[in-house]
Every structure is written in structure tokens, then in C-alpha cells.
Amino acid sequence: MELVGISKLNADYEAAMAVRKGIKLFIDESAKENFKKAGIEVAGTKVEMISDSQIVIDATPDGIGAKNKALYVSMKKPAIFQGGEDADVAEASFSALCNYDEAKGKNYVRVVSCNTTGMLRVICTLKNSFKVRKIRAVLIRRAADPREVKKGPINSILLNPVELPSHHAVDIKTVLKDLDILTMAYVVPTTLMHVHALTVQVDGNPSKEEIINALESSRRILGISKDSKIASTAEIVETFRDMGRIRYDVPEVVFFEDSIHSSNGEIFLTYAVHQESIVVPENIDAVRAMSGLKEKEESISLTDSTLGLLRGRLV
Amino acid sequence: MELVGISKLNADYEAAMAVRKGIKLFIDESAKENFKKAGIEVAGTKVEMISDSQIVIDATPDGIGAKNKALYVSMKKPAIFQGGEDADVAEASFSALCNYDEAKGKNYVRVVSCNTTGMLRVICTLKNSFKVRKIRAVLIRRAADPREVKKGPINSILLNPVELPSHHAVDIKTVLKDLDILTMAYVVPTTLMHVHALTVQVDGNPSKEEIINALESSRRILGISKDSKIASTAEIVETFRDMGRIRYDVPEVVFFEDSIHSSNGEIFLTYAVHQESIVVPENIDAVRAMSGLKEKEESISLTDSTLGLLRGRLV
């Protein structure tokens, strides 16, 4: 795969950093003057970029992707949309571990949102080892990304939404159509990561060790031991900063081994989701699935080794 | 009832405000010089205050109450402890709506913590109307009280604890001995109120309206309508500030009507708990229960009218 370039609307620090890193920057004709004023070098127009590409990854804000779709259709270019769009923007919603093959041959695919991507990885991994009957989840969502200086709340717990279910259960069902799942979501004043408190009803009575083994055998899921003394999103991020991860990205789901409680077929589990990076590997896999470049295991394996993703126990 | 006075260790703004409000201040002998220097008028020693009292409400920080107990025992004074103490500090743990009569004639009673007090009010109210089989709860806890400038986290979600259950389930069982309950707790960067996401398994299949009616018929529980457009702890607090509540205290449990979801005997419910004030009415009731001054309904009614507590739908 080769990156033709990226497209930006605003002549800001993000655009400048992309150019500084050697990534070709394409812009909307209308923004030409702004980029010139800001002294940011431009390689061409957005339409030229799309014309030179075989597939577009649309990572625009919620709702903009749907508006952009007409352009991709008119230019006969396949496109990948993000979870901020409604499911019907695409022919299929996508989670690499859950339904890679469903994207095969499709022209429009939507990678589900960060929370849904994380939750689907965990659910599909559990489904591989156990008969999952029912899922109830509470999502404790970060309020804003670190760079988002205008978003809140800064001192409140916000029901998001008040009325059940939150969109996550609906979104999960775009991939796992028949799952009995209900989600409640709350926004809290932090920027680092989301946290999910999951309750899973399964057949039988699996042990804590069996559940940890199932999760740590999966790709893109990392366990945190009791001995690490990590009990928060801040400490997870600190670990990845110390590891030298660029931007402290954590595209892996990170679960707390000791949060697993299993009794009478009821499994409790807490894990964290890094909203900024978790969907990156899934977008890359979606390109391969749609274009038929690689089969599922080969694609996931290549993506993970390229990005340096870890598995097993983190620390 | 008459307030003999309060006792403070530190000669700080809290002590100064008490005196300014006409409350008699008693101190430890050892702190005499500090209060003199600060110019805060003192009515006598802590021992004199206890000697003049028929009952002590010990509202000291976690663990200090247990240390203070020897003094109350040696002075033959009954005492009420708070939820920060272990249950065995007292002869009974107390929730006015749940087990008022259990405190009758006891010399040492412990009012359970803020979260447990709120949750017990809701559970016992539901138990009055429905056959409760099982409770699973996620607690999203405020990090610190507004005045606590040294506590955190300020940008993290903290599992509290990682290993299940959180102490709340254990604490609930000191009052409702046979309840099947499991709680998971997370601390988030906010100071206003706690939020609980409750899942309750009941016999039958009660409607949303029946559940709202049960809760809004109870004392010390307030409902918030969809039309109010309140969806967060900040907006609850704003409402009570506008109402003119001193310190914006919210001793009532405040639940979101529209958060109630009921299906196949599974009830979902979200409510908020004001950590600073919710145990105040229960402490007052505990005094009456222990001393035999009033029966349950009379005591709760008197406490609520004296404090101006509301019930039904708030807005």
C-alpha cells in the first residue's frame, strides 16, 4: 500500500506537521489562499488526490463523510467511512476480528467508532471461546481528545444519552446482528481513554484464568497484571509514553486482568480504549478486505507487525 | 434535639464559619494555642462538649472514628459513626428507609457511606414495590469534594478498586444481609456528585411508569423529567443553586426518569448522589432511632420537613 496523500481543510499545525513529515498535502480549491498565507506547501487539490488514489479513507468529522460520499461515487472510488457516520452510509460496518470477510468486494465500508471497535474486539474474542448469551455494558467516555480545547464537560458527569440504549449497542448490532446487548454511556472530564465496564452472560462457568487466556491469545488486546499496580487510564498512557510510542498511541484494547470476576456464568471485565488510535489498524485492514489484497489473518498480522502492535500481557 | 456544639482539630475557615454562624466550637486541649493565634473563639474542650451531650455524631475522616470510640465508651456516651469506618465499629449499620428499627436501643451505630446511603434508598424503595432478585451496579464516583484541593485524579479514570466487588456491595449487605449484589466503581475527575448505573433483576415485568411512580412516592428521592433537559450532575447542581439551597446541598437521591429502561424483568436506572449532604438526614434519624425519641415514619417526616427535603418530581 502507498499513501497518496492527505487532505486538510484548515491551514493549521496539523497540516504543517504533515508536510514536515514528508506527507503530501492536498486541499480544497477554496482554501488555496489560506494555505499560501500560512506558508504551508500544497501538492495539489483534493480532487487530484482522489483521482490518483484507488481507495479513500474518509476521516472527516461526524456527518461530513456522508456529504463527501457523492464525490467518491461520482469519481467511482471506493471509500471507507468512520463510526461517526450513520451505518447506512456504507454497504457494511466493519470490525477486523469480527467480520473481515463481509467487507470483501464492497465499495463502501464503515469502520465502527472507537468504543464500538474496542468492544467488538473483546466480544468476538470471548465468542471464540465461550457461548455468549447477553452483554450489558457501562461506557465511561472521555469528554474530549487532548487537542480539543472547546469541548466539555470539565466538571460534570453527563448521561450520554439519558434514554437507553446508547448508540453503541445499536452500532455493535450492525456487525453482530443477533447479539443481546444493551449499553449505557456517561461522559466524564478526562481526555486520555474511554473505560468500559462489561457484564457478559455465558454458558458454563469459565474461570478467571480461562478468560484471561482467551483475551491474551487474541490480537490487538493487551492484559495488565495486578503486579503492575496500574489501575487507571493515566497509568496506561504513562506506560506507552515510557515505551516510546509515537503520540502515545494505544491501538490495542487494554484490559485489567484483575478486574475479571466470573461466577455462575456471569463475567465482569473492565478495559480501556484509546479513542484517537484504536480504529487505525481496522481502517488499514478494511482497505485490504475491500480490495481483496489479503485474507483476514494475513492482513491483521501484516497491519500489526507494521504498526508494532502488541498482544498478550503488557506488564 | 439541641446541638451542643461541634469539635474541630484545625483552626481554619471551617471553624471560623461555625463560630460566625453561632455554633459553639469545642477543641482538643492540644490545639488551644492554634485557635488563640487564629482569633477563633472557643467554648471549651472536646471532652466538655461530649460530657454535656447525650449522643455524639462522629464525622471525622476514615479510621479516626474507630480511634475516637474508646473515648465515647469511657465517657459512656452513645455515638454515631460514618461509612468511612469499618462496619464492626458499631452494633448496626444504618439506612433510615431500610432498617430504622435495627438501631433502636443501640449505643453504637454506623451510618453507611454516601454512595451506599443513596443506593440503599433506591433499593429499599424498589423492594417495597417489586420482588428484587439481583443487583449489578456501576458507580461513577466524583474524585474529590469541591474543597479538597489535594485529591485527584484530575485527568484519568481510576478503577476503584480493580478487583471486584467494590466495597459498596459489601457495605449494602451490612444492611440488606441476603441481597445478591455486585458493584464496580470508577473514580472520575469531577467534584459535584456521584452517578450510579443500576441494573436490577425483578420478578415480573414492571413498566417504566410503575418504576417512576414507586421512586417518586418515596421520601428522599427526586425524579428529573425528560422535559427538564437535565442530563448531568452539573445541571442538577445548577438547579439547586437556583433554588437557593444553602451550600447547594442535595440530600435527596436524584434519578433521571428517562434513564429507566425495563424489559423482561431487567430494570436499568441512573441516579446521582451528592456526597457532601446525602447522609445528613440519616444521621439525624439515627439519633432518634437509637434514643427511641420517635418511630421511623415520624422521624423521617420530621427530619425532611426540618431540612426542607423534597420528593416526587423535581423539575
XYZ file of C-alpha atoms in Angstrom:
630
model
C 0.000 0.000 0.000
C 1.120 3.506 -0.672
C -0.198 6.730 0.864
C -1.002 9.146 -1.965
C -1.539 11.976 0.488
C -3.860 13.537 2.996
C -6.406 16.280 2.604
C -6.973 19.123 5.056
C -9.462 21.961 5.160
C -7.661 24.171 7.664
C -4.175 25.593 7.283
C -3.225 24.726 10.845
C -0.487 22.996 12.856
C -1.767 19.576 11.810
C -1.317 20.422 8.140
C 2.122 21.905 8.811
C 3.215 18.796 10.732
C 2.042 16.502 7.908
C 4.183 18.407 5.389
C 7.135 18.439 7.773
C 6.852 14.639 8.000
C 7.005 14.332 4.193
C 3.325 13.548 3.631
C 1.812 15.140 0.541
C -0.925 17.602 1.392
C -3.946 18.153 -0.856
C -6.550 20.804 -0.263
C -9.882 22.126 -1.381
C -9.558 24.762 -4.104
C -11.368 27.231 -1.865
C -8.673 27.009 0.815
C -5.749 27.768 -1.513
C -5.267 31.321 -0.291
C -5.281 30.303 3.383
C -2.556 27.705 2.912
C -0.488 30.164 0.876
C -0.754 32.764 3.641
C 0.241 30.179 6.262
C 3.249 29.196 4.149
C 2.199 25.535 4.023
C 3.300 23.724 0.888
C 0.484 22.041 -1.016
C 0.820 19.171 -3.536
C -2.487 19.687 -5.290
C -6.236 19.625 -4.913
C -8.369 17.118 -3.078
C -9.934 16.014 -6.364
C -6.464 15.380 -7.846
C -5.577 13.302 -4.797
C -8.721 11.187 -5.057
C -8.158 10.817 -8.787
C -4.663 9.427 -8.119
C -5.971 7.005 -5.440
C -7.567 3.587 -5.640
C -9.395 3.990 -2.320
C -10.247 6.855 0.022
C -10.225 6.713 3.818
C -12.641 9.436 4.875
C -11.732 10.518 8.414
C -13.760 13.714 8.447
C -15.937 14.753 11.413
C -19.366 13.161 12.045
C -21.750 13.674 9.143
C -19.213 15.158 6.732
C -18.323 11.720 5.386
C -21.900 11.209 4.227
C -21.756 14.553 2.410
C -18.439 13.630 0.809
C -19.792 10.330 -0.471
C -21.329 11.878 -3.609
C -17.857 12.935 -4.733
C -16.426 9.431 -4.253
C -19.378 7.928 -6.098
C -19.066 10.387 -8.979
C -15.338 9.640 -9.216
C -16.006 5.873 -8.962
C -13.660 5.478 -5.987
C -14.290 3.031 -3.175
C -14.276 4.677 0.248
C -14.019 3.822 3.929
C -16.084 5.884 6.366
C -15.752 6.236 10.144
C -18.125 5.427 13.004
C -19.373 8.992 13.254
C -21.433 8.344 10.106
C -24.738 6.507 10.132
C -24.428 2.827 9.265
C -26.336 3.301 6.022
C -23.551 5.442 4.544
C -21.887 2.133 3.637
C -22.694 -1.380 2.468
C -21.191 -2.910 5.594
C -19.920 -1.922 9.031
C -16.504 -3.366 9.794
C -14.524 -4.910 12.640
C -11.413 -6.815 11.533
C -11.651 -9.526 14.222
C -15.426 -9.957 13.785
C -16.454 -9.681 10.141
C -13.420 -9.126 7.887
C -14.949 -11.153 5.083
C -18.130 -9.064 4.992
C -16.149 -6.171 3.505
C -14.823 -8.236 0.621
C -15.687 -6.716 -2.724
C -17.639 -3.851 -1.159
C -17.133 -0.305 -2.441
C -18.313 1.487 0.709
C -17.430 0.252 4.157
C -17.734 1.932 7.536
C -15.261 1.235 10.325
C -17.282 1.439 13.542
C -16.443 4.054 16.189
C -13.638 3.803 18.729
C -15.801 2.449 21.559
C -17.561 0.001 19.274
C -14.275 -1.150 17.745
C -12.831 -1.865 21.182
C -15.959 -3.592 22.415
C -16.294 -5.721 19.270
C -12.714 -6.957 19.623
C -13.447 -8.094 23.164
C -16.852 -9.596 22.362
C -15.678 -11.521 19.295
C -12.678 -12.834 21.211
C -14.933 -14.028 24.038
C -17.328 -15.523 21.465
C -14.462 -17.610 20.082
C -14.000 -19.313 23.461
C -17.404 -19.111 25.151
C -21.090 -19.200 24.241
C -22.069 -15.554 24.832
C -25.744 -15.111 25.784
C -26.090 -11.499 26.815
C -23.998 -8.364 27.256
C -24.661 -5.374 29.488
C -22.100 -2.587 29.383
C -21.472 0.756 31.010
C -19.220 3.051 28.996
C -17.339 5.765 30.842
C -16.344 8.027 27.988
C -13.581 10.586 27.799
C -15.013 14.087 27.283
C -12.657 15.293 24.553
C -9.426 14.434 22.807
C -6.338 16.184 24.222
C -6.292 18.716 21.368
C -9.990 19.626 21.598
C -9.925 22.816 23.616
C -13.567 23.756 23.107
C -15.275 20.581 24.299
C -16.533 19.608 27.748
C -17.649 18.767 30.332
C -14.835 19.879 32.605
C -16.596 19.205 35.927
C -19.623 17.012 35.470
C -20.817 13.517 34.717
C -23.036 13.627 31.641
C -25.529 10.909 30.720
C -24.901 10.293 27.040
C -27.715 9.779 26.340
C -30.216 9.727 29.235
C -32.508 7.326 27.410
C -31.253 3.772 26.781
C -29.625 2.275 24.862
C -26.624 4.392 23.940
C -25.781 4.180 20.222
C -23.028 1.676 20.960
C -25.401 -1.279 21.369
C -27.062 -0.298 18.087
C -23.666 0.025 16.452
C -22.459 -3.351 17.751
C -25.517 -4.909 16.110
C -24.527 -3.582 12.695
C -21.723 -6.172 12.935
C -23.126 -8.829 15.314
C -26.738 -8.784 14.178
C -28.317 -11.133 16.723
C -26.449 -10.215 19.908
C -28.496 -9.418 23.052
C -26.659 -6.264 24.113
C -27.575 -3.108 25.994
C -25.216 -0.204 26.674
C -25.313 2.823 28.978
C -22.838 5.648 28.364
C -21.567 8.514 30.535
C -19.159 11.283 29.594
C -16.603 12.322 32.209
C -13.974 15.081 32.355
C -10.879 13.345 31.046
C -9.059 13.274 27.716
C -6.977 10.103 27.849
C -9.072 6.988 27.180
C -12.549 5.513 27.444
C -13.281 2.782 30.009
C -15.870 0.010 29.623
C -17.411 -1.995 32.466
C -18.693 -5.122 30.781
C -21.009 -7.812 32.112
C -21.205 -10.896 29.915
C -23.557 -13.829 30.424
C -22.112 -17.065 29.038
C -22.968 -20.750 29.131
C -20.988 -22.706 31.721
C -18.781 -21.125 34.333
C -15.363 -20.228 32.887
C -12.547 -19.467 35.289
C -10.780 -16.124 35.525
C -7.663 -17.781 34.084
C -9.554 -19.140 31.060
C -10.938 -15.681 30.330
C -7.540 -14.003 30.687
C -6.035 -16.650 28.400
C -8.723 -16.130 25.781
C -8.162 -12.370 25.756
C -4.368 -12.528 25.837
C -4.326 -15.033 22.970
C -6.135 -12.529 20.767
C -4.543 -9.930 18.565
C -4.962 -6.249 19.482
C -5.835 -6.957 23.109
C -3.375 -6.457 25.945
C -3.648 -7.538 29.575
C -2.419 -5.626 32.597
C -1.375 -7.643 35.637
C -2.169 -6.942 39.261
C 1.567 -6.731 39.964
C 1.950 -3.791 37.572
C -0.117 -1.737 40.026
C -1.783 0.009 37.086
C -5.374 0.932 37.963
C -6.151 3.882 35.698
C -6.057 5.273 32.183
C -3.330 7.737 33.206
C -1.015 4.892 34.179
C -1.710 3.045 30.918
C -0.816 6.160 28.948
C 2.299 6.680 31.072
C 3.428 3.141 30.201
C 3.086 3.817 26.486
C 4.881 7.147 26.820
C 7.753 5.351 28.545
C 7.730 2.728 25.766
C 8.307 5.484 23.225
C 5.070 5.013 21.288
C 4.633 7.946 18.899
C 1.835 10.207 20.156
C 1.459 7.595 22.972
C -0.963 5.823 20.656
C -2.577 2.700 22.114
C -4.375 0.961 19.236
C -4.693 -2.162 21.428
C -7.605 -2.723 23.812
C -6.066 -2.744 27.296
C -7.856 -4.833 29.918
C -7.242 -5.200 33.630
C -6.635 -8.892 34.416
C -7.681 -8.419 37.982
C -10.973 -6.763 37.033
C -12.189 -10.114 35.721
C -14.722 -11.698 38.014
C -16.505 -14.842 36.949
C -19.308 -16.531 38.805
C -22.263 -18.645 37.652
C -21.660 -17.789 34.006
C -21.553 -14.059 34.710
C -18.297 -12.433 33.615
C -17.300 -8.922 34.702
C -14.469 -7.199 32.876
C -13.007 -3.695 32.650
C -10.848 -2.417 29.813
C -9.698 0.875 28.318
C -9.984 2.177 24.749
C -7.717 4.843 23.263
C -10.153 6.875 21.211
C -7.529 8.510 18.998
C -5.788 5.419 17.666
C -7.873 2.282 18.146
C -9.542 2.377 14.715
C -6.272 2.859 12.785
C -5.487 -0.859 12.328
C -9.122 -1.566 11.379
C -9.013 1.111 8.654
C -5.886 -0.470 7.187
C -7.450 -3.933 7.260
C -10.602 -2.580 5.650
C -8.536 -1.420 2.662
C -7.184 -4.951 2.181
C -10.540 -6.634 2.753
C -12.359 -4.413 0.234
C -9.677 -4.702 -2.408
C -9.087 -8.430 -1.885
C -5.355 -7.820 -1.324
C -5.100 -10.244 1.611
C -7.140 -12.736 3.608
C -8.136 -11.888 7.178
C -5.316 -13.436 9.229
C -2.641 -12.304 6.784
C -3.921 -8.741 6.754
C -4.269 -8.433 10.527
C -0.836 -9.934 11.007
C 0.744 -7.534 8.494
C -1.018 -4.499 9.971
C 0.022 -5.427 13.495
C 3.662 -6.025 12.625
C 3.826 -2.810 10.568
C 2.324 -0.719 13.364
C 4.213 -2.583 16.098
C 1.070 -3.671 17.916
C 1.497 -5.841 20.995
C -0.519 -8.760 22.332
C -0.551 -10.896 25.467
C 0.317 -9.270 28.773
C 1.588 -5.694 28.584
C 3.128 -5.517 32.045
C -32.897 17.958 69.676
C -30.342 20.565 70.543
C -26.851 20.946 69.086
C -24.396 21.261 71.990
C -21.597 22.184 69.634
C -19.072 20.946 67.144
C -15.477 19.950 67.573
C -12.653 20.870 65.232
C -8.973 19.992 65.199
C -7.787 22.709 62.823
C -8.164 26.450 63.348
C -9.275 27.022 59.773
C -12.036 28.725 57.773
C -14.492 25.960 58.626
C -14.045 26.603 62.345
C -14.310 30.360 61.815
C -17.521 29.960 59.804
C -19.084 27.765 62.508
C -18.454 30.430 65.143
C -19.735 33.167 62.828
C -22.968 31.146 62.460
C -23.385 30.988 66.248
C -22.384 27.348 66.692
C -20.348 26.628 69.810
C -16.881 25.379 68.993
C -15.053 22.864 71.182
C -11.473 21.813 70.653
C -8.786 19.442 71.736
C -6.689 20.831 74.561
C -3.591 20.468 72.390
C -4.982 22.869 69.769
C -5.720 25.729 72.196
C -2.766 27.841 71.129
C -3.578 27.491 67.414
C -7.155 28.690 67.838
C -5.977 31.572 70.028
C -3.495 32.656 67.359
C -6.186 32.444 64.674
C -8.509 34.550 66.817
C -11.258 31.928 66.748
C -13.444 31.929 69.842
C -13.665 28.582 71.608
C -16.421 27.446 74.017
C -14.467 24.690 75.703
C -12.779 21.357 75.243
C -13.973 18.382 73.242
C -14.283 16.349 76.441
C -16.500 19.058 77.991
C -18.678 19.006 74.871
C -19.091 15.233 74.970
C -19.771 15.399 78.683
C -22.607 17.891 78.051
C -24.082 15.726 75.251
C -26.377 12.721 75.258
C -25.083 11.419 71.918
C -22.089 12.082 69.659
C -22.137 12.200 65.875
C -18.585 11.360 64.868
C -17.970 12.814 61.398
C -14.189 12.504 61.434
C -12.191 11.175 58.458
C -11.981 7.434 57.682
C -10.498 5.440 60.529
C -10.409 8.278 63.080
C -13.901 7.404 64.303
C -12.716 3.954 65.354
C -9.861 5.557 67.299
C -12.277 8.006 68.954
C -14.587 5.223 70.069
C -12.577 4.447 73.212
C -13.286 7.974 74.454
C -17.042 7.632 73.877
C -17.056 4.232 75.609
C -15.074 5.546 78.585
C -17.487 8.503 78.878
C -20.492 6.161 78.474
C -21.857 8.178 75.535
C -23.665 6.605 72.607
C -22.142 7.511 69.245
C -22.929 7.503 65.545
C -20.083 6.733 63.143
C -19.830 7.332 59.400
C -19.367 4.983 56.455
C -15.622 5.554 56.305
C -15.320 3.297 59.366
C -15.417 -0.479 59.185
C -18.821 -1.946 59.921
C -17.600 -3.548 63.147
C -17.043 -0.153 64.775
C -20.770 -0.263 65.577
C -23.524 -2.637 66.598
C -25.514 -1.897 63.444
C -25.143 -0.165 60.073
C -27.994 2.207 59.340
C -30.209 3.350 56.486
C -33.358 5.187 57.592
C -35.566 3.835 54.803
C -34.221 0.270 55.121
C -33.587 -0.659 58.744
C -34.553 2.200 61.098
C -35.703 -0.221 63.771
C -32.384 -2.071 63.859
C -30.772 0.977 65.504
C -33.292 1.075 68.349
C -31.643 0.865 71.729
C -28.150 0.540 70.238
C -25.289 2.592 71.666
C -23.075 2.491 68.574
C -24.498 2.849 65.091
C -22.767 3.480 61.773
C -24.485 5.470 59.023
C -23.283 3.890 55.774
C -21.293 5.948 53.256
C -22.752 8.435 50.775
C -22.871 6.004 47.839
C -24.272 3.211 49.975
C -26.867 5.530 51.543
C -28.090 6.615 48.113
C -28.128 3.093 46.739
C -29.940 1.688 49.790
C -32.674 4.299 49.474
C -33.271 3.268 45.878
C -33.032 -0.477 46.530
C -35.356 -0.459 49.540
C -37.867 1.677 47.652
C -37.803 -0.763 44.733
C -38.085 -3.681 47.168
C -41.300 -2.175 48.552
C -42.923 -2.413 45.115
C -41.131 -5.266 43.347
C -39.523 -8.591 44.158
C -35.821 -7.754 43.697
C -33.696 -10.753 42.665
C -30.304 -9.345 41.771
C -28.495 -6.029 41.510
C -25.494 -5.147 39.388
C -24.225 -1.581 39.653
C -21.515 0.591 38.190
C -20.585 3.563 40.354
C -19.004 6.570 38.656
C -17.535 8.377 41.635
C -16.559 12.000 41.991
C -12.809 12.337 42.608
C -12.906 14.856 45.446
C -15.199 17.254 47.237
C -15.036 20.858 45.987
C -12.894 21.952 48.942
C -10.378 19.106 48.646
C -7.532 20.737 46.761
C -5.028 17.905 47.214
C -7.016 14.984 45.831
C -7.215 13.560 42.322
C -7.364 12.280 39.697
C -7.625 15.389 37.535
C -7.330 13.638 34.151
C -7.877 9.942 34.437
C -10.438 7.229 35.021
C -9.384 5.193 38.051
C -10.658 1.685 38.787
C -11.588 1.832 42.452
C -10.755 -0.944 43.076
C -9.552 -3.062 40.117
C -10.664 -6.282 41.790
C -14.390 -6.838 42.296
C -16.533 -6.176 44.181
C -16.079 -2.569 45.264
C -16.746 -2.089 48.982
C -20.230 -0.769 48.220
C -21.725 -4.221 47.646
C -20.171 -5.368 50.914
C -21.498 -2.279 52.644
C -25.010 -2.723 51.255
C -25.011 -6.227 52.737
C -24.389 -4.868 56.229
C -27.977 -3.585 55.964
C -29.606 -5.960 53.448
C -27.921 -9.186 54.509
C -29.199 -11.563 51.815
C -29.168 -9.359 48.716
C -27.447 -10.668 45.562
C -25.488 -7.534 44.671
C -22.224 -6.811 42.900
C -20.729 -3.354 42.387
C -17.953 -1.944 40.202
C -16.617 1.532 40.983
C -14.613 4.073 38.978
C -13.312 7.465 40.087
C -13.521 10.300 37.576
C -12.289 13.918 37.606
C -15.296 15.791 38.924
C -16.287 17.238 42.306
C -20.062 17.614 42.092
C -21.862 14.299 42.576
C -21.544 10.546 42.165
C -23.556 8.746 39.467
C -24.814 5.146 39.679
C -25.803 2.975 36.715
C -28.021 0.315 38.253
C -29.289 -2.934 36.760
C -31.978 -4.617 38.826
C -33.465 -8.035 38.134
C -37.025 -8.322 39.425
C -39.885 -10.788 39.168
C -42.467 -9.840 36.555
C -42.046 -7.052 34.066
C -42.864 -3.662 35.610
C -43.465 -0.725 33.313
C -41.312 2.395 33.250
C -44.260 4.323 34.724
C -44.665 1.902 37.631
C -40.976 2.259 38.464
C -41.070 6.057 38.257
C -44.156 6.066 40.484
C -42.504 3.815 43.050
C -39.441 6.051 43.250
C -41.338 9.344 43.244
C -43.646 8.104 46.008
C -40.655 7.583 48.273
C -39.128 10.108 50.605
C -35.655 11.482 49.833
C -35.799 10.525 46.169
C -36.422 13.049 43.407
C -37.165 12.457 39.741
C -35.970 14.561 36.822
C -38.164 14.669 33.738
C -37.100 14.437 30.134
C -38.620 17.869 29.527
C -36.247 19.475 32.039
C -33.423 18.688 29.633
C -31.183 17.914 32.594
C -28.683 15.201 31.656
C -25.757 15.787 34.016
C -24.647 16.355 37.579
C -23.710 19.961 36.731
C -27.290 20.740 35.711
C -28.677 19.132 38.874
C -26.369 21.271 40.991
C -27.315 24.362 38.958
C -30.986 23.687 39.715
C -30.336 23.546 43.445
C -28.205 26.700 43.291
C -31.085 28.457 41.562
C -33.464 27.131 44.242
C -31.339 28.782 46.903
C -30.303 25.637 48.742
C -27.569 26.515 51.241
C -24.228 25.139 50.016
C -26.317 23.744 47.088
C -26.814 20.666 49.265
C -28.789 17.855 47.631
C -29.578 15.328 50.389
C -32.118 13.689 48.066
C -31.211 10.952 45.592
C -31.858 12.445 42.148
C -32.817 9.992 39.404
C -33.345 10.521 35.686
C -36.868 9.390 34.767
C -35.868 8.820 31.204
C -32.906 6.637 32.145
C -35.328 3.948 33.282
C -35.494 1.089 30.851
C -37.483 -2.001 31.748
C -37.632 -5.192 29.762
C -38.161 -8.846 30.760
C -37.768 -8.053 34.448
C -34.498 -6.215 33.877
C -34.600 -2.616 35.130
C -31.933 -0.053 34.209
C -31.751 3.167 36.183
C -29.345 6.087 36.576
C -29.274 8.474 39.529
C -26.941 10.961 41.176
C -25.746 11.161 44.782
C -24.466 14.342 46.432
C -21.599 13.031 48.513
C -21.418 16.026 50.851
C -25.003 16.076 52.106
C -26.797 12.799 51.436
C -26.015 11.234 54.830
C -27.155 14.267 56.856
C -30.829 13.217 57.185
C -29.796 9.642 58.015
C -27.541 10.867 60.837
C -30.435 12.843 62.321
C -32.764 9.845 62.073
C -30.132 7.617 63.672
C -30.149 9.875 66.745
C -33.915 9.417 67.111
C -33.816 5.685 66.382
C -31.072 4.999 68.942
C -32.621 7.149 71.646
C -36.160 5.944 70.969
C -37.371 9.547 70.557
C -39.564 8.769 67.506
C -40.765 5.888 65.382
C -39.470 5.535 61.815
C -42.093 7.395 59.783
C -42.413 10.206 62.319
C -38.661 10.702 62.483
C -38.135 10.693 58.720
C -41.048 13.061 58.260
C -39.721 15.477 60.899
C -36.188 15.380 59.508
C -37.402 16.015 55.978
C -39.656 18.933 56.909
C -36.942 20.479 59.102
C -34.310 20.232 56.359
C -36.777 21.143 53.595
C -36.226 17.935 51.655
C -38.283 17.422 48.508
C -39.888 14.343 46.992
C -41.675 13.464 43.777
C -40.575 15.125 40.561
C -38.016 17.910 40.941
C -38.495 19.505 37.534
